[in-house]
Coordinates of C-alpha atoms (C1' of nucleotides) in Angstrom, one line a residue:
Chain A
X1 CA 11.2 -6.9 47.1
X2 CA 13.4 -5.2 49.7
X3 CA 15.8 -3.7 47.2
X4 CA 17.7 -1.8 49.9
X5 CA 17.8 -5.5 51.6
X6 CA 19.0 -7.8 48.3
X7 CA 21.0 -4.7 47.2
X8 CA 20.2 -5.1 43.3
X9 CA 16.2 -5.4 41.9
X10 CA 14.7 -7.7 38.9
X11 CA 16.0 -5.0 36.4
X12 CA 19.8 -5.0 37.7
X13 CA 19.7 -9.1 37.0
X14 CA 17.9 -9.0 33.8
X15 CA 20.1 -6.0 32.8
X16 CA 23.4 -8.0 33.7
X17 CA 21.9 -11.2 32.1
X18 CA 21.5 -9.7 29.0
X19 CA 24.8 -8.1 29.2
X20 CA 26.4 -11.0 29.5
X21 CA 24.8 -12.8 26.8
X22 CA 25.2 -10.0 24.7
X23 CA 28.9 -9.9 25.3
X24 CA 29.2 -13.7 24.6
X25 CA 27.2 -13.3 21.6
X26 CA 29.8 -11.0 19.9
X27 CA 33.2 -12.7 21.3
X28 CA 31.9 -16.2 20.3
X29 CA 30.7 -15.7 17.0
X30 CA 32.7 -12.8 15.5
X31 CA 34.5 -15.2 13.1
X32 CA 34.2 -12.6 9.9
X33 CA 37.2 -11.0 8.2
X34 CA 35.4 -7.4 9.6
X35 CA 35.9 -5.6 13.0
X36 CA 32.7 -4.9 14.6
X37 CA 32.4 -1.4 14.1
X38 CA 32.7 -2.2 9.8
X39 CA 29.9 -4.7 9.9
X40 CA 27.7 -2.5 12.6
X41 CA 28.5 -0.1 9.3
X42 CA 27.6 -2.5 6.5
X43 CA 24.4 -4.4 7.9
X44 CA 23.0 -0.4 8.0
X45 CA 23.8 -0.3 4.5
X46 CA 22.2 -3.6 3.7
X47 CA 19.2 -3.1 5.5
X48 CA 18.7 0.4 4.7
X49 CA 20.2 1.1 1.1
X50 CA 20.3 3.8 -0.3
X51 CA 21.9 5.7 2.5
X52 CA 24.1 8.6 3.2
X53 CA 27.5 8.5 5.2
X54 CA 25.7 11.3 7.8
X55 CA 23.1 9.0 8.4
X56 CA 25.9 6.1 8.6
X57 CA 27.4 8.3 10.9
X58 CA 24.5 9.1 12.8
X59 CA 23.2 5.8 13.5
X60 CA 26.5 4.6 14.7
X61 CA 26.9 8.1 16.9
X62 CA 30.6 8.6 15.1
X63 CA 31.2 11.8 13.6
X64 CA 31.3 12.5 9.9
X65 CA 34.9 12.1 9.3
X66 CA 35.0 8.9 10.9
X67 CA 32.2 7.4 8.9
X68 CA 34.4 8.5 5.8
X69 CA 37.0 6.2 7.0
X70 CA 34.9 3.5 7.7
X71 CA 33.0 3.7 4.3
X72 CA 36.2 4.2 2.4
X73 CA 37.4 0.7 3.5
X74 CA 34.4 -1.3 3.0
X75 CA 34.3 0.1 -0.6
X76 CA 38.0 -1.0 -1.1
X77 CA 36.8 -4.2 0.0
X78 CA 33.9 -4.2 -2.3
X79 CA 31.3 -4.7 0.1
X80 CA 29.6 -1.3 -0.9
X81 CA 29.8 1.1 -3.2
X82 CA 29.9 5.2 -3.4
X83 CA 27.7 7.0 -5.8
X84 CA 26.7 10.6 -6.2
X85 CA 22.9 11.7 -5.4
X86 CA 21.5 12.8 -8.9
X87 CA 19.2 15.2 -7.4
X88 CA 21.4 16.6 -4.9
X89 CA 25.1 17.1 -5.5
X90 CA 26.1 17.4 -2.5
X91 CA 25.1 13.7 -1.3
X92 CA 26.3 10.4 -1.2
X93 CA 24.6 7.4 -1.8
X94 CA 25.8 4.1 0.0
X95 CA 24.8 0.4 -1.2
X96 CA 25.8 -2.7 -0.8
X97 CA 27.7 -5.5 -3.3
X98 CA 26.3 -8.9 -3.8
X99 CA 29.3 -9.9 -1.7
X100 CA 28.2 -7.9 1.0
X101 CA 25.2 -8.5 1.2
X102 CA 26.5 -12.1 1.2
X103 CA 28.7 -11.5 3.9
X104 CA 25.7 -10.2 6.1
X105 CA 23.5 -12.6 5.5
X106 CA 26.5 -15.4 6.7
X107 CA 26.9 -13.7 9.7
X108 CA 23.4 -13.6 10.9
X109 CA 23.1 -17.6 9.9
X110 CA 26.1 -18.1 12.5
X111 CA 25.1 -15.8 15.4
X112 CA 21.8 -17.8 14.9
X113 CA 23.0 -20.9 15.0
X114 CA 25.6 -20.5 17.9
X115 CA 22.3 -19.1 20.2
X116 CA 19.6 -21.7 18.5
X117 CA 21.6 -24.5 20.0
X118 CA 22.2 -23.5 22.9
X119 CA 17.9 -22.4 22.7
X120 CA 16.8 -26.3 21.5
X121 CA 18.5 -27.4 25.3
X122 CA 15.9 -25.5 26.9
X123 CA 12.3 -27.1 27.6
X124 CA 8.9 -26.3 25.5
X125 CA 7.6 -24.0 28.6
X126 CA 11.3 -22.5 28.8
X127 CA 11.2 -21.6 25.1
X128 CA 7.8 -19.8 26.0
X129 CA 9.0 -17.8 28.3
X130 CA 11.1 -16.5 25.9
X131 CA 9.3 -16.0 22.9
X132 CA 7.3 -13.7 25.2
X133 CA 9.9 -12.1 26.3
X134 CA 11.0 -11.6 23.5
X135 CA 8.5 -9.3 22.7
X136 CA 8.4 -7.2 26.2
X137 CA 12.4 -7.1 25.6
X138 CA 11.2 -5.1 22.0
X139 CA 9.3 -2.8 24.2
X140 CA 11.6 -1.8 26.9
X141 CA 13.7 -1.1 24.3
X142 CA 11.4 1.5 22.5
X143 CA 9.9 2.9 25.5
Chain B
X1 CA 6.9 -22.7 13.7
X2 CA 7.4 -22.9 10.3
X3 CA 11.1 -21.8 10.0
X4 CA 11.4 -21.2 6.3
X5 CA 8.6 -19.4 5.5
X6 CA 8.8 -16.4 8.3
X7 CA 12.8 -16.6 7.8
X8 CA 13.5 -15.8 11.3
X9 CA 13.2 -18.6 14.3
X10 CA 12.3 -17.3 17.6
X11 CA 16.2 -17.9 19.1
X12 CA 16.7 -14.9 16.1
X13 CA 14.2 -12.5 17.6
X14 CA 15.7 -13.5 21.1
X15 CA 19.2 -12.3 19.7
X16 CA 18.2 -9.3 18.0
X17 CA 16.1 -8.1 20.8
X18 CA 19.1 -8.9 23.4
X19 CA 21.7 -7.2 20.6
X20 CA 19.2 -4.0 20.7
X21 CA 18.7 -3.6 24.2
X22 CA 22.4 -4.2 25.4
X23 CA 23.0 -1.5 22.5
X24 CA 21.1 0.9 24.4
X25 CA 22.4 0.2 27.6
X26 CA 26.1 1.1 26.4
X27 CA 24.9 4.0 24.6
X28 CA 22.1 5.7 26.7
X29 CA 24.4 5.2 30.0
X30 CA 28.1 5.2 29.1
X31 CA 28.5 8.8 31.3
X32 CA 31.4 8.0 32.6
X33 CA 34.9 9.9 31.9
X34 CA 36.2 6.6 31.5
X35 CA 36.3 4.7 28.4
X36 CA 34.1 1.0 28.1
X37 CA 37.5 -0.9 27.8
X38 CA 38.6 0.6 30.9
X39 CA 35.7 0.1 32.8
X40 CA 35.5 -3.5 32.1
X41 CA 38.9 -4.3 33.6
X42 CA 38.2 -1.5 36.5
X43 CA 35.0 -4.1 37.2
X44 CA 37.1 -7.0 36.9
X45 CA 39.5 -5.6 39.2
X46 CA 36.4 -4.4 42.1
X47 CA 34.7 -7.5 41.4
X48 CA 37.3 -10.0 41.8
X49 CA 40.5 -8.4 43.6
X50 CA 43.4 -9.4 44.1
X51 CA 43.7 -10.6 40.6
X52 CA 46.7 -10.4 38.2
X53 CA 47.2 -8.9 34.8
X54 CA 47.5 -11.3 33.4
X55 CA 44.1 -12.8 34.7
X56 CA 42.8 -9.9 33.1
X57 CA 44.3 -9.9 29.5
X58 CA 42.4 -13.0 29.7
X59 CA 39.2 -12.6 31.3
X60 CA 38.9 -9.0 28.3
X61 CA 40.4 -11.3 25.9
X62 CA 43.4 -9.6 24.7
X63 CA 47.1 -9.2 25.2
X64 CA 49.2 -8.9 28.0
X65 CA 51.2 -5.6 26.4
X66 CA 47.4 -4.6 25.5
X67 CA 46.3 -5.3 29.3
X68 CA 49.2 -3.2 31.0
X69 CA 48.7 -0.5 29.1
X70 CA 45.0 -0.1 29.9
X71 CA 46.2 -0.6 33.9
X72 CA 48.6 1.7 34.0
X73 CA 46.1 4.4 32.9
X74 CA 43.6 2.8 35.4
X75 CA 47.0 3.6 37.9
X76 CA 47.5 7.3 36.5
X77 CA 43.3 7.4 37.1
X78 CA 44.1 6.6 40.9
X79 CA 41.4 4.3 40.3
X80 CA 43.9 0.8 41.0
X81 CA 47.2 0.0 42.5
X82 CA 49.4 -2.3 41.5
X83 CA 51.3 -4.0 44.0
X84 CA 54.3 -7.3 44.2
X85 CA 53.0 -10.4 44.9
X86 CA 54.9 -11.1 48.3
X87 CA 54.9 -14.9 47.4
X88 CA 56.0 -14.8 44.1
X89 CA 58.3 -12.0 42.5
X90 CA 57.2 -12.2 39.2
X91 CA 53.5 -11.8 39.9
X92 CA 51.9 -8.5 40.2
X93 CA 48.3 -8.1 42.2
X94 CA 46.0 -5.6 41.2
X95 CA 43.3 -4.0 43.6
X96 CA 40.7 -1.0 43.3
X97 CA 41.3 2.0 45.3
X98 CA 38.1 3.3 47.0
X99 CA 37.7 6.2 44.3
X100 CA 37.6 3.0 42.2
X101 CA 34.8 1.4 43.8
X102 CA 33.4 4.3 43.7
X103 CA 32.5 4.8 40.2
X104 CA 31.9 1.2 39.7
X105 CA 28.8 1.8 42.1
X106 CA 27.9 5.0 40.5
X107 CA 27.7 3.0 37.1
X108 CA 26.4 0.2 38.1
X109 CA 23.3 2.9 39.7
X110 CA 23.1 4.5 36.6
X111 CA 22.3 2.1 34.3
X112 CA 20.1 0.5 36.8
X113 CA 18.3 3.8 36.9
X114 CA 17.6 3.8 32.7
X115 CA 16.6 0.0 32.5
X116 CA 14.4 0.1 36.2
X117 CA 13.0 3.5 34.7
X118 CA 11.4 1.7 31.5
X119 CA 10.8 -2.1 33.7
X120 CA 8.6 0.4 36.0
X121 CA 5.8 1.3 32.8
X122 CA 5.1 -2.5 32.0
X123 CA 3.0 -4.8 33.9
X124 CA 3.0 -7.1 37.2
X125 CA 2.8 -9.9 34.9
X126 CA 5.4 -8.7 32.2
X127 CA 7.8 -8.2 34.9
X128 CA 7.1 -11.8 35.8
X129 CA 7.5 -12.9 32.6
X130 CA 11.1 -10.8 32.7
X131 CA 11.9 -12.3 35.7
X132 CA 11.6 -15.7 34.7
X133 CA 13.6 -15.2 31.3
X134 CA 16.2 -13.9 33.6
X135 CA 16.4 -17.0 34.9
X136 CA 16.7 -18.8 31.7
X137 CA 18.8 -16.1 29.8
X138 CA 21.1 -17.0 32.5
X139 CA 21.1 -20.8 31.7
X140 CA 21.2 -20.2 28.2
X141 CA 24.8 -18.1 28.8
X142 CA 25.7 -21.1 30.8
X143 CA 25.1 -24.2 28.3
Chain C
dT1 C1' 24.3 31.1 4.7
dA2 C1' 23.2 26.4 5.4
dT3 C1' 23.9 21.6 4.7
dT4 C1' 26.9 17.3 3.2
dG5 C1' 31.0 15.1 2.4
dT6 C1' 36.3 15.6 2.6
dT7 C1' 41.1 16.2 4.1
dA8 C1' 44.4 16.8 8.1
dT9 C1' 46.4 15.4 12.1
dA10 C1' 46.1 13.2 16.5
dC11 C1' 44.5 10.3 20.2
dT12 C1' 43.5 5.7 22.2
dC13 C1' 43.1 0.5 22.0
dT14 C1' 44.6 -3.0 20.2
dA15 C1' 48.5 -6.2 18.2
dT16 C1' 53.4 -8.7 17.5
dA17 C1' 58.2 -8.9 18.6
dA18 C1' 61.6 -8.7 21.8
dC19 C1' 63.2 -8.1 26.6
dT20 C1' 63.7 -9.0 32.3
dA21 C1' 63.2 -10.7 36.1
dT22 C1' 62.3 -14.7 38.4
dA23 C1' 60.7 -19.3 39.6
Chain D
dT1 C1' 63.5 -24.1 30.9
dA2 C1' 58.9 -21.6 31.8
dT3 C1' 56.5 -17.8 34.0
dA4 C1' 54.4 -13.0 34.5
dG5 C1' 55.3 -9.0 33.2
dT6 C1' 56.8 -5.0 30.3
dT7 C1' 58.7 -2.1 26.9
dA8 C1' 58.8 -0.2 21.7
dT9 C1' 56.7 -0.2 17.7
dA10 C1' 52.8 -0.2 14.0
dG11 C1' 47.7 -0.2 13.0
dA12 C1' 42.7 0.0 13.1
dG13 C1' 38.9 3.2 14.8
dT14 C1' 37.8 7.7 16.5
dA15 C1' 38.1 12.7 17.6
dT16 C1' 38.2 18.3 16.4
dA17 C1' 39.5 21.6 13.3
dA18 C1' 39.9 23.4 8.0
dC19 C1' 38.3 23.1 3.6
dA20 C1' 35.3 22.2 -0.8
dA21 C1' 31.5 21.7 -3.5
dT22 C1' 26.8 22.0 -3.7
dA23 C1' 21.8 23.9 -2.2

DNA sequence: TATTGTTATACTCTATAACTATA
DNA sequence: TATAGTTATAGAGTATAACAATA
């Protein structure tokens, strides 16, 4: 490949394809009452409970006061609970409610359906390529 | 594949890999003074000039007043210009300045470098799979 | 004294409603 | 009357600074 001549490399093309598809996945399947930021936090709580507000702030790369507000909203909406850590009075534990768990499950289901519908239009060979690519993309993210 | 047993399908795995990598691309390479929303608009202006505020609002799926503010900010920052459409007094044309063009080019370069660095750690065969996957992802987005 | 979380306050992005100007 | 854009105002999310409680 002559990058200087083409102007774009293979990894550039890959980046554009990924950003485009992820944008569609976010926009086309929003469909929750929850905002993207609240949903992201809820998902961390569901997958990693019990979890502290500080850790959530770290994971979402926002400041602790900001995360505090988001957690408050989720509590008010009945999607998560806050409780004091019995082992350390400074700490707080956040856990999902049954409804919080259900919201995440429903959203994942909807997103899967959107992509699966398109995935099904591909040939078997194309699907096989994407299956291999999925592993490799995982390696890229971990690298 | 036995989906009921696995709990996730191939397209689910693909979706997770894409969302994860796109998140990293956004977070790890932010590095512009510009916010994500302003940068997204600037990029449309650079790639599609001249373009109207209304069309930009459509592309970014925000309301016209919201886009108006964003364009104002970009004008103040010297990254785009606003001019009256000579053919229709109601319309406005937005174009990038030289600095606006340079900001987009720099940002793309930085994002490419981030991914290319990781891409280079893959074997030739893995890179070949991703090259084919890139085409297929494009088809998925268009489907 | 360090850590964890919270409150107070301000800025950015977005929205809805109402207005202006041109076709 | 319809279209393109703008202004006014409000809500959600985030940040920094300051504070409280516990280890």
